Short mmCIF file of C-alpha atoms in Angstrom, two decimals:
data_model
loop_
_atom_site.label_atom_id
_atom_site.label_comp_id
_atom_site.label_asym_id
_atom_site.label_seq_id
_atom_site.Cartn_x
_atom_site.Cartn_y
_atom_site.Cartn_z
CA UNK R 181 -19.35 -1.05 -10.63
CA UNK R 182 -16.02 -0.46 -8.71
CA UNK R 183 -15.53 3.52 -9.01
CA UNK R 184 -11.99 2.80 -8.73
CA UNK R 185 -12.06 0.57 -11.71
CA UNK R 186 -14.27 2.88 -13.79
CA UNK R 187 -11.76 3.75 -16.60
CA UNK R 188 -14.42 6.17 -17.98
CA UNK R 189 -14.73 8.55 -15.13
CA UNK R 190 -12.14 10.86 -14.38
CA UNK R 191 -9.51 10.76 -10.92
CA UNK R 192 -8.52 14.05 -9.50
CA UNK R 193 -5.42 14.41 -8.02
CA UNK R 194 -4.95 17.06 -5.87
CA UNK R 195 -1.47 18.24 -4.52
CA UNK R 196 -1.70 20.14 -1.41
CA UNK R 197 0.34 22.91 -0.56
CA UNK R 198 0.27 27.10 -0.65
CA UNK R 199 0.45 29.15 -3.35
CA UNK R 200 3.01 31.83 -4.07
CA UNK R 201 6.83 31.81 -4.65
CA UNK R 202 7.61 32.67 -1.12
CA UNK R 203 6.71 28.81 -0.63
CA UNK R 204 7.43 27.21 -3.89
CA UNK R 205 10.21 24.78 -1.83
CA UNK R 206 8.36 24.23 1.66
CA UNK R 207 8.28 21.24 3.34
CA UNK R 208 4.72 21.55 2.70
CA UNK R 209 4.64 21.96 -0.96
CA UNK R 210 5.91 19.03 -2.00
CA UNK R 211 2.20 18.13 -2.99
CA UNK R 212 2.45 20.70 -5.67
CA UNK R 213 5.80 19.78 -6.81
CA UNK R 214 4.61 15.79 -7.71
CA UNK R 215 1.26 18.02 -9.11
CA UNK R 216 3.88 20.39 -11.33
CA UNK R 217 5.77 17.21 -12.35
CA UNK R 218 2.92 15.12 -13.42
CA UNK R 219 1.28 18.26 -15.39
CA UNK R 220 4.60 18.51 -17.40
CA UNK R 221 4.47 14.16 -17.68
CA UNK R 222 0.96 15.53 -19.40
CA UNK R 223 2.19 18.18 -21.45
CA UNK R 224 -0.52 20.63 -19.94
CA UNK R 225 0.11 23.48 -17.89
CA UNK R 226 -2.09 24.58 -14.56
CA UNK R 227 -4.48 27.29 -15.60
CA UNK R 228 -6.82 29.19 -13.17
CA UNK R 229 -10.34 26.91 -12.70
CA UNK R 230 -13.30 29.36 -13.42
CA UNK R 231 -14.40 30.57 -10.23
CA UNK R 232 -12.71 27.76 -8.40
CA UNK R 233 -9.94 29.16 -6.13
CA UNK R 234 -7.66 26.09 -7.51
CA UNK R 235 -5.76 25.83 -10.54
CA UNK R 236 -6.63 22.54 -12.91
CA UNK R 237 -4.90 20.62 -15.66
CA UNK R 238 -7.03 18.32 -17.24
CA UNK R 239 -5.53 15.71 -19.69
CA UNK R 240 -4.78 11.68 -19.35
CA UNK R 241 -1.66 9.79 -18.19
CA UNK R 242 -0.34 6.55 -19.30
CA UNK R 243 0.36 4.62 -21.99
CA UNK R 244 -2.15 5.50 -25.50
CA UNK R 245 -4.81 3.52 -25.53
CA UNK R 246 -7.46 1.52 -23.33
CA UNK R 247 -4.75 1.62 -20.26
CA UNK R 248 -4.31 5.48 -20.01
CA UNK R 249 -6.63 7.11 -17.57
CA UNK R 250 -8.25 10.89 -17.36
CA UNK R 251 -7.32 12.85 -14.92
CA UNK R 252 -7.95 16.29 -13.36
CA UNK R 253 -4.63 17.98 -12.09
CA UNK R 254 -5.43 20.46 -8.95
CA UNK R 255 -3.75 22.86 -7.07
CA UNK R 256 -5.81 24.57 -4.82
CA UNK R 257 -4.73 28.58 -4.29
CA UNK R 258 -6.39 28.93 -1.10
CA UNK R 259 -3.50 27.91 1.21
CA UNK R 260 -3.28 24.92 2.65
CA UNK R 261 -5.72 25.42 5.57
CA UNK R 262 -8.74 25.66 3.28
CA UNK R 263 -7.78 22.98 0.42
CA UNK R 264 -11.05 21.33 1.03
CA UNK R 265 -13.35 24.09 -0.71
CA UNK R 266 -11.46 24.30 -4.01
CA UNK R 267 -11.05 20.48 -4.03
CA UNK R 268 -14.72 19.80 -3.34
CA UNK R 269 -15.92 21.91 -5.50
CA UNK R 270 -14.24 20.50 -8.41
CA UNK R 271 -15.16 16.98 -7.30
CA UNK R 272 -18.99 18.03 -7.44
CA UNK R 273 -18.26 19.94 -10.94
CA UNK R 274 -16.18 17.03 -12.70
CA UNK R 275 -18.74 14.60 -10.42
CA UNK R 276 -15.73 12.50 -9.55
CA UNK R 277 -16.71 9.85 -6.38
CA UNK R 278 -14.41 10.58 -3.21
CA UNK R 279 -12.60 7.45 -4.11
CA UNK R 280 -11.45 8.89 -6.97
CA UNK R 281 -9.64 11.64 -5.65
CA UNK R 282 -6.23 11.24 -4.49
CA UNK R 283 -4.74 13.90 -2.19
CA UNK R 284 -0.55 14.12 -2.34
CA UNK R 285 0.71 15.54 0.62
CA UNK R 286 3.90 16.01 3.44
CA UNK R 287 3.49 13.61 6.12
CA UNK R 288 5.73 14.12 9.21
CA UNK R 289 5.35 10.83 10.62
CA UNK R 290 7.04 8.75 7.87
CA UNK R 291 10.81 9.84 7.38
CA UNK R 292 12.09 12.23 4.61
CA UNK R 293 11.39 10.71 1.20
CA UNK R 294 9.49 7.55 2.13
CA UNK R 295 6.39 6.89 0.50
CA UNK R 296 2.66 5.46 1.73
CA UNK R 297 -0.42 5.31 0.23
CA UNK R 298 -3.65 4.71 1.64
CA UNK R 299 -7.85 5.02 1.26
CA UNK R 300 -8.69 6.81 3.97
CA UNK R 301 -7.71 7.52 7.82
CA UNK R 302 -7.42 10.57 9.79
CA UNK R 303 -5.34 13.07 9.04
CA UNK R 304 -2.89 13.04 11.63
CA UNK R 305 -2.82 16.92 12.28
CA UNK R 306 -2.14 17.95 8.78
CA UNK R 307 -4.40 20.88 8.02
CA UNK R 308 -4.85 20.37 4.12
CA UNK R 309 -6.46 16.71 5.11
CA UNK R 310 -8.65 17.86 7.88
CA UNK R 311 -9.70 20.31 5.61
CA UNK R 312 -10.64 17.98 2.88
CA UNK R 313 -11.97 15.59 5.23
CA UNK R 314 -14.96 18.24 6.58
CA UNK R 315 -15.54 18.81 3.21
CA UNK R 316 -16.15 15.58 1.80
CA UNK R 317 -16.01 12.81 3.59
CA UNK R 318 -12.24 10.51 4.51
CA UNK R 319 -12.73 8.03 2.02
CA UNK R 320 -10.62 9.36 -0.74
CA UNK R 321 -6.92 8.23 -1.37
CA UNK R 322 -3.96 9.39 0.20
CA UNK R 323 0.06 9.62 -1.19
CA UNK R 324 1.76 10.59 1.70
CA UNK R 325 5.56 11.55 1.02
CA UNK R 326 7.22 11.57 4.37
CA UNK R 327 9.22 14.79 5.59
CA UNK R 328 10.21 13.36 9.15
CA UNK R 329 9.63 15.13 12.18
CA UNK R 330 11.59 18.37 12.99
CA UNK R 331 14.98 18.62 15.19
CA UNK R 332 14.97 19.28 18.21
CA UNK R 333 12.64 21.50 19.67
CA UNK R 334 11.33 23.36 16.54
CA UNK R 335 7.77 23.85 16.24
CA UNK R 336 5.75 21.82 13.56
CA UNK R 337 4.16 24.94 12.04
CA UNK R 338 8.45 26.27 11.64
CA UNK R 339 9.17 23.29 10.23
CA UNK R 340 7.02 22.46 7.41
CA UNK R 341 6.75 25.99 6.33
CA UNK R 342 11.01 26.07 5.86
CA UNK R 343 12.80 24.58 2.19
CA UNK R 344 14.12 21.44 2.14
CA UNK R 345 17.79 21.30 3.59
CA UNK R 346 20.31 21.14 0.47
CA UNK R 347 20.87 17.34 1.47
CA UNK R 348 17.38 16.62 1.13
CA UNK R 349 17.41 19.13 -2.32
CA UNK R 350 19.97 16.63 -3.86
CA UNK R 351 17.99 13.53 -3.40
CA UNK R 352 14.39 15.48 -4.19
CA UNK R 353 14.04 15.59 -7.69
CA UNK R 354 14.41 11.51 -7.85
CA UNK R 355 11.64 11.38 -4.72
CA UNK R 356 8.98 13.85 -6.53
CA UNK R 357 9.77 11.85 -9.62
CA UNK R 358 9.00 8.56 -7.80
CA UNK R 359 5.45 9.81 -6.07
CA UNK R 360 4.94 10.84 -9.85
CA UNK R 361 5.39 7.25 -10.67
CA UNK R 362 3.27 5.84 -7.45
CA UNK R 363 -0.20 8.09 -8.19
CA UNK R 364 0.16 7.12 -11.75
CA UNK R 365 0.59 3.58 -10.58
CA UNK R 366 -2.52 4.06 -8.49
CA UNK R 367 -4.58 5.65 -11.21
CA UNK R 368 -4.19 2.57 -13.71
CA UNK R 369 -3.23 -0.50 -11.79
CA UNK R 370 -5.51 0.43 -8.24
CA UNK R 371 -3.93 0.96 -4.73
CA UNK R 372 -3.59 -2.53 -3.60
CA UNK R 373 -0.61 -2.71 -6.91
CA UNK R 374 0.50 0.66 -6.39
CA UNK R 375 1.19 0.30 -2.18
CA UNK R 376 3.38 -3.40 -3.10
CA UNK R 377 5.32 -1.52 -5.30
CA UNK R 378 6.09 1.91 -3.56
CA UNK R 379 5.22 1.74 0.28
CA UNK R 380 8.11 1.52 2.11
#
């Protein structure tokens, strides 16, 4: 059987990014911004994991019925350099198959509110993915939301660790809503649906 097709076994979605108010609107949270939005899409709220250093919401999404899938909602709280333990580790305790996890993450190389998603690859610098990646393995799924690169001569690190600029704020509600839409899309209707309808 297809794991990806499996609609008993639950997906977990992890969005990437680092815990604590100081970098609730980072370039590099937007991971747990699609997570927050999807948990409320749920009505569940993120609640420590046992002794995994993540938090977890577990519930379904879509429609009631034989279409909605279950899911497992993560946010790891280990910063984004170590994502991959927390992550893992609930893999192996929900025994979810890599291809059923979906990581949702900044991407610099794609510009500011553009959307790919993708089984697999490197991961192009970003620290969460490489993380994840040592841990288990590269074939899980990817929603990258793009962030562009940063101006001028600004360092990467500077740049994805500073908010969004207030003209990316006023489109970024309707961009976390639509990577919402796309790993819900991926969940029920599978990646080759869900990349013809939101990669761009």
């Amino acid at each position: 059987m297809d794991v990806t097709t499996d609609a008993g076994a639950p997906w977990l979605i992890a969005g990437l990014g680092n815990p604590g108010p100081e970098y609730a609107m980072n370039r590099h949270n937007v991971g747990f911004m699609v997570a927050d939005l999807l948990a409320g899409r749920m009505g569940g709220r993120f609640k420590r994991a046992g002794k995994a250093q993540a938090q977890v919401v577990e519930g379904r999404i879509g429609a009631p019925g034989p279409a909605s899938r279950r899911v497992v909602l993560v946010k790891p709280m280990s910063y984004m350099n170590l994502s991959g333990g927390p992550v893992t580790a609930l893999r192996d305790f929900y025994k979810v198959a890599t291809a059923r996890v979906v990581a949702v993450h900044d991407e610099l190389d794609i510009d500011f509110g553009t959307l790919r998603l993708k089984l697999g690859g490197g991961d192009n610098g970003h620290n969460g993915l490489k993380s994840m990646t040592k841990a288990m393995g590269a074939e899980y799924h990817r929603v990258r939301f793009g962030i562009g690169r940063p101006p001028g001569r600004m360092q990467v690190a500077d740049f994805v660790l500073k908010d969004f600029s207030s003209a990316e704020r006023k489109e970024l509600d309707y961009l976390v809503d639509r990577a919402a839409d796309a790993v819900e899309c991926l969940v029920i209707e599978g990646l080759e649906r869900a990349q013809g309808t939101y990669n761009s």
